[in-house]
Amino acid sequence: MMDYDPANCAIGAAVAIIGERPTFLVLREAFNGVRRFADMQRRTGIPRQVLSDRLARLVGEELLRKVPYQDSGQRRRHEYRLTTKGLDLYPVLVALMRWGDQYAAGPDGPPVLLRHRDCGEPVRLQLSCEAGHILDSARDVVPVPGPGACKIA
């Protein structure tokens, strides 16, 4: 059996883009509807330069887009809005939140609950296969080489 190059890894590539705490906090705020720099800084406590760098990186990676706005009597500024690529990260953040609720929340329980806008019921994530089977755990999944896998000679 031939081995595959572990350096060619989609998880590693994703973590290289979004893997730092300030980046997750910026994404959390964007998903909560916060769009302006000053509001993000106030809500996250991230230093200005770090926040500026993270926003620039997320724009460069096309997870956020800059949209100009101008309040009356003020200079033109930019809001940061999620792109489709950024919106596709929502299940990742929900999974991290759920894990944090279960293993890292304080004794009072989760600080935030997610509810379906239409019916008010709790939101949950499920893994399923293309045939529609619900997977109970990672033990129900078998990794196999994909078309981008690189064999090690």
mmCIF file with all atom_site columns, N, CA and C in Angstrom, residues 31-83:
data_model
loop_
_atom_site.group_PDB
_atom_site.id
_atom_site.type_symbol
_atom_site.label_atom_id
_atom_site.label_alt_id
_atom_site.label_comp_id
_atom_site.label_asym_id
_atom_site.label_entity_id
_atom_site.label_seq_id
_atom_site.pdbx_PDB_ins_code
_atom_site.Cartn_x
_atom_site.Cartn_y
_atom_site.Cartn_z
_atom_site.occupancy
_atom_site.B_iso_or_equiv
_atom_site.pdbx_formal_charge
_atom_site.auth_seq_id
_atom_site.auth_comp_id
_atom_site.auth_asym_id
_atom_site.auth_atom_id
_atom_site.pdbx_PDB_model_num
ATOM 1   N N  . PHE A 1 31 ? -20.769 37.060 11.505 1.00 0.00 ? 31 PHE A N  1
ATOM 2   C CA . PHE A 1 31 ? -21.984 36.240 11.496 1.00 0.00 ? 31 PHE A CA 1
ATOM 3   C C  . PHE A 1 31 ? -23.070 36.821 12.392 1.00 0.00 ? 31 PHE A C  1
ATOM 4   N N  . ASN A 1 32 ? -22.682 37.601 13.390 1.00 0.00 ? 32 ASN A N  1
ATOM 5   C CA . ASN A 1 32 ? -23.664 38.251 14.264 1.00 0.00 ? 32 ASN A CA 1
ATOM 6   C C  . ASN A 1 32 ? -24.124 39.598 13.716 1.00 0.00 ? 32 ASN A C  1
ATOM 7   N N  . GLY A 1 33 ? -23.691 39.949 12.510 1.00 0.00 ? 33 GLY A N  1
ATOM 8   C CA . GLY A 1 33 ? -24.164 41.162 11.862 1.00 0.00 ? 33 GLY A CA 1
ATOM 9   C C  . GLY A 1 33 ? -23.327 42.401 12.126 1.00 0.00 ? 33 GLY A C  1
ATOM 10  N N  . VAL A 1 34 ? -22.189 42.255 12.791 1.00 0.00 ? 34 VAL A N  1
ATOM 11  C CA . VAL A 1 34 ? -21.310 43.395 13.045 1.00 0.00 ? 34 VAL A CA 1
ATOM 12  C C  . VAL A 1 34 ? -20.482 43.624 11.789 1.00 0.00 ? 34 VAL A C  1
ATOM 13  N N  . ARG A 1 35 ? -20.504 44.842 11.257 1.00 0.00 ? 35 ARG A N  1
ATOM 14  C CA . ARG A 1 35 ? -19.848 45.108 9.982  1.00 0.00 ? 35 ARG A CA 1
ATOM 15  C C  . ARG A 1 35 ? -18.769 46.178 10.036 1.00 0.00 ? 35 ARG A C  1
ATOM 16  N N  . ARG A 1 36 ? -18.807 47.017 11.041 1.00 0.00 ? 36 ARG A N  1
ATOM 17  C CA . ARG A 1 36 ? -17.905 48.168 11.076 1.00 0.00 ? 36 ARG A CA 1
ATOM 18  C C  . ARG A 1 36 ? -16.719 47.931 12.010 1.00 0.00 ? 36 ARG A C  1
ATOM 19  N N  . PHE A 1 37 ? -15.579 48.482 11.593 1.00 0.00 ? 37 PHE A N  1
ATOM 20  C CA . PHE A 1 37 ? -14.314 48.280 12.300 1.00 0.00 ? 37 PHE A CA 1
ATOM 21  C C  . PHE A 1 37 ? -14.433 48.619 13.782 1.00 0.00 ? 37 PHE A C  1
ATOM 22  N N  . ALA A 1 38 ? -14.927 49.804 14.094 1.00 0.00 ? 38 ALA A N  1
ATOM 23  C CA . ALA A 1 38 ? -15.001 50.245 15.496 1.00 0.00 ? 38 ALA A CA 1
ATOM 24  C C  . ALA A 1 38 ? -15.884 49.315 16.319 1.00 0.00 ? 38 ALA A C  1
ATOM 25  N N  . ASP A 1 39 ? -16.972 48.842 15.736 1.00 0.00 ? 39 ASP A N  1
ATOM 26  C CA . ASP A 1 39 ? -17.856 47.923 16.452 1.00 0.00 ? 39 ASP A CA 1
ATOM 27  C C  . ASP A 1 39 ? -17.174 46.585 16.686 1.00 0.00 ? 39 ASP A C  1
ATOM 28  N N  . MET A 1 40 ? -16.448 46.106 15.669 1.00 0.00 ? 40 MET A N  1
ATOM 29  C CA . MET A 1 40 ? -15.721 44.838 15.836 1.00 0.00 ? 40 MET A CA 1
ATOM 30  C C  . MET A 1 40 ? -14.655 44.973 16.914 1.00 0.00 ? 40 MET A C  1
ATOM 31  N N  . GLN A 1 41 ? -13.947 46.090 16.902 1.00 0.00 ? 41 GLN A N  1
ATOM 32  C CA . GLN A 1 41 ? -12.891 46.272 17.895 1.00 0.00 ? 41 GLN A CA 1
ATOM 33  C C  . GLN A 1 41 ? -13.493 46.325 19.299 1.00 0.00 ? 41 GLN A C  1
ATOM 34  N N  . ARG A 1 42 ? -14.577 47.068 19.463 1.00 0.00 ? 42 ARG A N  1
ATOM 35  C CA . ARG A 1 42 ? -15.212 47.184 20.770 1.00 0.00 ? 42 ARG A CA 1
ATOM 36  C C  . ARG A 1 42 ? -15.715 45.834 21.258 1.00 0.00 ? 42 ARG A C  1
ATOM 37  N N  . ARG A 1 43 ? -16.317 45.046 20.375 1.00 0.00 ? 43 ARG A N  1
ATOM 38  C CA . ARG A 1 43 ? -16.923 43.774 20.787 1.00 0.00 ? 43 ARG A CA 1
ATOM 39  C C  . ARG A 1 43 ? -15.895 42.661 20.995 1.00 0.00 ? 43 ARG A C  1
ATOM 40  N N  . THR A 1 44 ? -14.753 42.736 20.296 1.00 0.00 ? 44 THR A N  1
ATOM 41  C CA . THR A 1 44 ? -13.760 41.659 20.408 1.00 0.00 ? 44 THR A CA 1
ATOM 42  C C  . THR A 1 44 ? -12.604 42.007 21.334 1.00 0.00 ? 44 THR A C  1
ATOM 43  N N  . GLY A 1 45 ? -12.312 43.298 21.490 1.00 0.00 ? 45 GLY A N  1
ATOM 44  C CA . GLY A 1 45 ? -11.146 43.709 22.272 1.00 0.00 ? 45 GLY A CA 1
ATOM 45  C C  . GLY A 1 45 ? -9.829  43.484 21.550 1.00 0.00 ? 45 GLY A C  1
ATOM 46  N N  . ILE A 1 46 ? -9.872  43.189 20.272 1.00 0.00 ? 46 ILE A N  1
ATOM 47  C CA . ILE A 1 46 ? -8.661  42.970 19.482 1.00 0.00 ? 46 ILE A CA 1
ATOM 48  C C  . ILE A 1 46 ? -7.973  44.321 19.245 1.00 0.00 ? 46 ILE A C  1
ATOM 49  N N  . PRO A 1 47 ? -6.661  44.404 19.458 1.00 0.00 ? 47 PRO A N  1
ATOM 50  C CA . PRO A 1 47 ? -5.946  45.659 19.168 1.00 0.00 ? 47 PRO A CA 1
ATOM 51  C C  . PRO A 1 47 ? -6.162  46.108 17.717 1.00 0.00 ? 47 PRO A C  1
ATOM 52  N N  . ARG A 1 48 ? -6.173  47.426 17.502 1.00 0.00 ? 48 ARG A N  1
ATOM 53  C CA . ARG A 1 48 ? -6.474  47.998 16.175 1.00 0.00 ? 48 ARG A CA 1
ATOM 54  C C  . ARG A 1 48 ? -5.630  47.382 15.056 1.00 0.00 ? 48 ARG A C  1
ATOM 55  N N  . GLN A 1 49 ? -4.313  47.299 15.265 1.00 0.00 ? 49 GLN A N  1
ATOM 56  C CA . GLN A 1 49 ? -3.436  46.793 14.204 1.00 0.00 ? 49 GLN A CA 1
ATOM 57  C C  . GLN A 1 49 ? -3.714  45.322 13.905 1.00 0.00 ? 49 GLN A C  1
ATOM 58  N N  . VAL A 1 50 ? -3.939  44.536 14.937 1.00 0.00 ? 50 VAL A N  1
ATOM 59  C CA . VAL A 1 50 ? -4.245  43.116 14.740 1.00 0.00 ? 50 VAL A CA 1
ATOM 60  C C  . VAL A 1 50 ? -5.573  42.976 14.000 1.00 0.00 ? 50 VAL A C  1
ATOM 61  N N  . LEU A 1 51 ? -6.579  43.738 14.413 1.00 0.00 ? 51 LEU A N  1
ATOM 62  C CA . LEU A 1 51 ? -7.883  43.690 13.741 1.00 0.00 ? 51 LEU A CA 1
ATOM 63  C C  . LEU A 1 51 ? -7.760  44.125 12.290 1.00 0.00 ? 51 LEU A C  1
ATOM 64  N N  . SER A 1 52 ? -7.025  45.179 12.052 1.00 0.00 ? 52 SER A N  1
ATOM 65  C CA . SER A 1 52 ? -6.812  45.649 10.682 1.00 0.00 ? 52 SER A CA 1
ATOM 66  C C  . SER A 1 52 ? -6.154  44.562 9.830  1.00 0.00 ? 52 SER A C  1
ATOM 67  N N  . ASP A 1 53 ? -5.134  43.913 10.391 1.00 0.00 ? 53 ASP A N  1
ATOM 68  C CA . ASP A 1 53 ? -4.450  42.830 9.668  1.00 0.00 ? 53 ASP A CA 1
ATOM 69  C C  . ASP A 1 53 ? -5.397  41.674 9.383  1.00 0.00 ? 53 ASP A C  1
ATOM 70  N N  . ARG A 1 54 ? -6.197  41.277 10.369 1.00 0.00 ? 54 ARG A N  1
ATOM 71  C CA . ARG A 1 54 ? -7.124  40.150 10.186 1.00 0.00 ? 54 ARG A CA 1
ATOM 72  C C  . ARG A 1 54 ? -8.181  40.478 9.137  1.00 0.00 ? 54 ARG A C  1
ATOM 73  N N  . LEU A 1 55 ? -8.723  41.683 9.199  1.00 0.00 ? 55 LEU A N  1
ATOM 74  C CA . LEU A 1 55 ? -9.736  42.075 8.207  1.00 0.00 ? 55 LEU A CA 1
ATOM 75  C C  . LEU A 1 55 ? -9.135  42.076 6.804  1.00 0.00 ? 55 LEU A C  1
ATOM 76  N N  . ALA A 1 56 ? -7.917  42.612 6.672  1.00 0.00 ? 56 ALA A N  1
ATOM 77  C CA . ALA A 1 56 ? -7.255  42.613 5.365  1.00 0.00 ? 56 ALA A CA 1
ATOM 78  C C  . ALA A 1 56 ? -7.033  41.191 4.873  1.00 0.00 ? 56 ALA A C  1
ATOM 79  N N  . ARG A 1 57 ? -6.639  40.290 5.754  1.00 0.00 ? 57 ARG A N  1
ATOM 80  C CA . ARG A 1 57 ? -6.407  38.892 5.367  1.00 0.00 ? 57 ARG A CA 1
ATOM 81  C C  . ARG A 1 57 ? -7.718  38.232 4.930  1.00 0.00 ? 57 ARG A C  1
ATOM 82  N N  . LEU A 1 58 ? -8.795  38.476 5.686  1.00 0.00 ? 58 LEU A N  1
ATOM 83  C CA . LEU A 1 58 ? -10.085 37.874 5.335  1.00 0.00 ? 58 LEU A CA 1
ATOM 84  C C  . LEU A 1 58 ? -10.627 38.444 4.033  1.00 0.00 ? 58 LEU A C  1
ATOM 85  N N  . VAL A 1 59 ? -10.360 39.714 3.758  1.00 0.00 ? 59 VAL A N  1
ATOM 86  C CA . VAL A 1 59 ? -10.739 40.298 2.467  1.00 0.00 ? 59 VAL A CA 1
ATOM 87  C C  . VAL A 1 59 ? -9.886  39.680 1.363  1.00 0.00 ? 59 VAL A C  1
ATOM 88  N N  . GLY A 1 60 ? -8.576  39.562 1.604  1.00 0.00 ? 60 GLY A N  1
ATOM 89  C CA . GLY A 1 60 ? -7.677  38.960 0.612  1.00 0.00 ? 60 GLY A CA 1
ATOM 90  C C  . GLY A 1 60 ? -8.013  37.519 0.293  1.00 0.00 ? 60 GLY A C  1
ATOM 91  N N  . GLU A 1 61 ? -8.495  36.800 1.290  1.00 0.00 ? 61 GLU A N  1
ATOM 92  C CA . GLU A 1 61 ? -8.896  35.394 1.093  1.00 0.00 ? 61 GLU A CA 1
ATOM 93  C C  . GLU A 1 61 ? -10.330 35.280 0.572  1.00 0.00 ? 61 GLU A C  1
ATOM 94  N N  . GLU A 1 62 ? -10.969 36.428 0.363  1.00 0.00 ? 62 GLU A N  1
ATOM 95  C CA . GLU A 1 62 ? -12.337 36.512 -0.170 1.00 0.00 ? 62 GLU A CA 1
ATOM 96  C C  . GLU A 1 62 ? -13.389 35.888 0.749  1.00 0.00 ? 62 GLU A C  1
ATOM 97  N N  . LEU A 1 63 ? -13.134 35.970 2.067  1.00 0.00 ? 63 LEU A N  1
ATOM 98  C CA . LEU A 1 63 ? -14.130 35.550 3.051  1.00 0.00 ? 63 LEU A CA 1
ATOM 99  C C  . LEU A 1 63 ? -15.014 36.728 3.440  1.00 0.00 ? 63 LEU A C  1
ATOM 100 N N  . LEU A 1 64 ? -14.446 37.934 3.377  1.00 0.00 ? 64 LEU A N  1
ATOM 101 C CA . LEU A 1 64 ? -15.177 39.177 3.596  1.00 0.00 ? 64 LEU A CA 1
ATOM 102 C C  . LEU A 1 64 ? -14.973 40.071 2.382  1.00 0.00 ? 64 LEU A C  1
ATOM 103 N N  . ARG A 1 65 ? -15.901 41.000 2.184  1.00 0.00 ? 65 ARG A N  1
ATOM 104 C CA . ARG A 1 65 ? -15.717 42.021 1.156  1.00 0.00 ? 65 ARG A CA 1
ATOM 105 C C  . ARG A 1 65 ? -15.922 43.377 1.796  1.00 0.00 ? 65 ARG A C  1
ATOM 106 N N  . LYS A 1 66 ? -15.211 44.355 1.285  1.00 0.00 ? 66 LYS A N  1
ATOM 107 C CA . LYS A 1 66 ? -15.328 45.717 1.787  1.00 0.00 ? 66 LYS A CA 1
ATOM 108 C C  . LYS A 1 66 ? -16.411 46.445 1.008  1.00 0.00 ? 66 LYS A C  1
ATOM 109 N N  . VAL A 1 67 ? -17.299 47.119 1.736  1.00 0.00 ? 67 VAL A N  1
ATOM 110 C CA . VAL A 1 67 ? -18.373 47.890 1.127  1.00 0.00 ? 67 VAL A CA 1
ATOM 111 C C  . VAL A 1 67 ? -18.274 49.315 1.677  1.00 0.00 ? 67 VAL A C  1
ATOM 112 N N  . PRO A 1 68 ? -18.130 50.305 0.787  1.00 0.00 ? 68 PRO A N  1
ATOM 113 C CA . PRO A 1 68 ? -17.990 51.676 1.286  1.00 0.00 ? 68 PRO A CA 1
ATOM 114 C C  . PRO A 1 68 ? -19.297 52.210 1.889  1.00 0.00 ? 68 PRO A C  1
ATOM 115 N N  . TYR A 1 69 ? -19.139 53.070 2.895  1.00 0.00 ? 69 TYR A N  1
ATOM 116 C CA . TYR A 1 69 ? -20.265 53.795 3.468  1.00 0.00 ? 69 TYR A CA 1
ATOM 117 C C  . TYR A 1 69 ? -19.741 55.133 3.958  1.00 0.00 ? 69 TYR A C  1
ATOM 118 N N  . GLN A 1 70 ? -20.659 56.080 4.171  1.00 0.00 ? 70 GLN A N  1
ATOM 119 C CA . GLN A 1 70 ? -20.260 57.381 4.681  1.00 0.00 ? 70 GLN A CA 1
ATOM 120 C C  . GLN A 1 70 ? -21.387 57.938 5.535  1.00 0.00 ? 70 GLN A C  1
ATOM 121 N N  . ASP A 1 71 ? -21.113 58.090 6.818  1.00 0.00 ? 71 ASP A N  1
ATOM 122 C CA . ASP A 1 71 ? -22.070 58.735 7.713  1.00 0.00 ? 71 ASP A CA 1
ATOM 123 C C  . ASP A 1 71 ? -22.030 60.239 7.452  1.00 0.00 ? 71 ASP A C  1
ATOM 124 N N  . SER A 1 72 ? -23.137 60.910 7.703  1.00 0.00 ? 72 SER A N  1
ATOM 125 C CA . SER A 1 72 ? -23.246 62.343 7.471  1.00 0.00 ? 72 SER A CA 1
ATOM 126 C C  . SER A 1 72 ? -22.140 63.103 8.210  1.00 0.00 ? 72 SER A C  1
ATOM 127 N N  . GLY A 1 73 ? -21.406 63.924 7.452  1.00 0.00 ? 73 GLY A N  1
ATOM 128 C CA . GLY A 1 73 ? -20.347 64.738 8.031  1.00 0.00 ? 73 GLY A CA 1
ATOM 129 C C  . GLY A 1 73 ? -19.058 63.999 8.327  1.00 0.00 ? 73 GLY A C  1
ATOM 130 N N  . GLN A 1 74 ? -18.964 62.735 7.955  1.00 0.00 ? 74 GLN A N  1
ATOM 131 C CA . GLN A 1 74 ? -17.780 61.917 8.221  1.00 0.00 ? 74 GLN A CA 1
ATOM 132 C C  . GLN A 1 74 ? -17.090 61.548 6.907  1.00 0.00 ? 74 GLN A C  1
ATOM 133 N N  . ARG A 1 75 ? -15.859 61.070 7.036  1.00 0.00 ? 75 ARG A N  1
ATOM 134 C CA . ARG A 1 75 ? -15.141 60.589 5.845  1.00 0.00 ? 75 ARG A CA 1
ATOM 135 C C  . ARG A 1 75 ? -15.687 59.222 5.415  1.00 0.00 ? 75 ARG A C  1
ATOM 136 N N  . ARG A 1 76 ? -15.401 58.878 4.202  1.00 0.00 ? 76 ARG A N  1
ATOM 137 C CA . ARG A 1 76 ? -15.829 57.581 3.672  1.00 0.00 ? 76 ARG A CA 1
ATOM 138 C C  . ARG A 1 76 ? -15.061 56.467 4.371  1.00 0.00 ? 76 ARG A C  1
ATOM 139 N N  . ARG A 1 77 ? -15.779 55.416 4.747  1.00 0.00 ? 77 ARG A N  1
ATOM 140 C CA . ARG A 1 77 ? -15.191 54.248 5.411  1.00 0.00 ? 77 ARG A CA 1
ATOM 141 C C  . ARG A 1 77 ? -15.705 52.982 4.734  1.00 0.00 ? 77 ARG A C  1
ATOM 142 N N  . HIS A 1 78 ? -15.312 51.824 5.301  1.00 0.00 ? 78 HIS A N  1
ATOM 143 C CA . HIS A 1 78 ? -15.759 50.546 4.750  1.00 0.00 ? 78 HIS A CA 1
ATOM 144 C C  . HIS A 1 78 ? -16.405 49.676 5.811  1.00 0.00 ? 78 HIS A C  1
ATOM 145 N N  . GLU A 1 79 ? -17.429 48.973 5.395  1.00 0.00 ? 79 GLU A N  1
ATOM 146 C CA . GLU A 1 79 ? -18.006 47.894 6.196  1.00 0.00 ? 79 GLU A CA 1
ATOM 147 C C  . GLU A 1 79 ? -17.435 46.595 5.662  1.00 0.00 ? 79 GLU A C  1
ATOM 148 N N  . TYR A 1 80 ? -17.508 45.554 6.484  1.00 0.00 ? 80 TYR A N  1
ATOM 149 C CA . TYR A 1 80 ? -17.012 44.237 6.089  1.00 0.00 ? 80 TYR A CA 1
ATOM 150 C C  . TYR A 1 80 ? -18.178 43.276 6.106  1.00 0.00 ? 80 TYR A C  1
ATOM 151 N N  . ARG A 1 81 ? -18.456 42.681 4.947  1.00 0.00 ? 81 ARG A N  1
ATOM 152 C CA . ARG A 1 81 ? -19.587 41.766 4.816  1.00 0.00 ? 81 ARG A CA 1
ATOM 153 C C  . ARG A 1 81 ? -19.103 40.403 4.356  1.00 0.00 ? 81 ARG A C  1
ATOM 154 N N  . LEU A 1 82 ? -19.762 39.381 4.847  1.00 0.00 ? 82 LEU A N  1
ATOM 155 C CA . LEU A 1 82 ? -19.403 38.015 4.465  1.00 0.00 ? 82 LEU A CA 1
ATOM 156 C C  . LEU A 1 82 ? -19.699 37.764 2.994  1.00 0.00 ? 82 LEU A C  1
ATOM 157 N N  . THR A 1 83 ? -18.799 37.067 2.338  1.00 0.00 ? 83 THR A N  1
ATOM 158 C CA . THR A 1 83 ? -19.015 36.589 0.977  1.00 0.00 ? 83 THR A CA 1
ATOM 159 C C  . THR A 1 83 ? -19.635 35.190 1.056  1.00 0.00 ? 83 THR A C  1
#
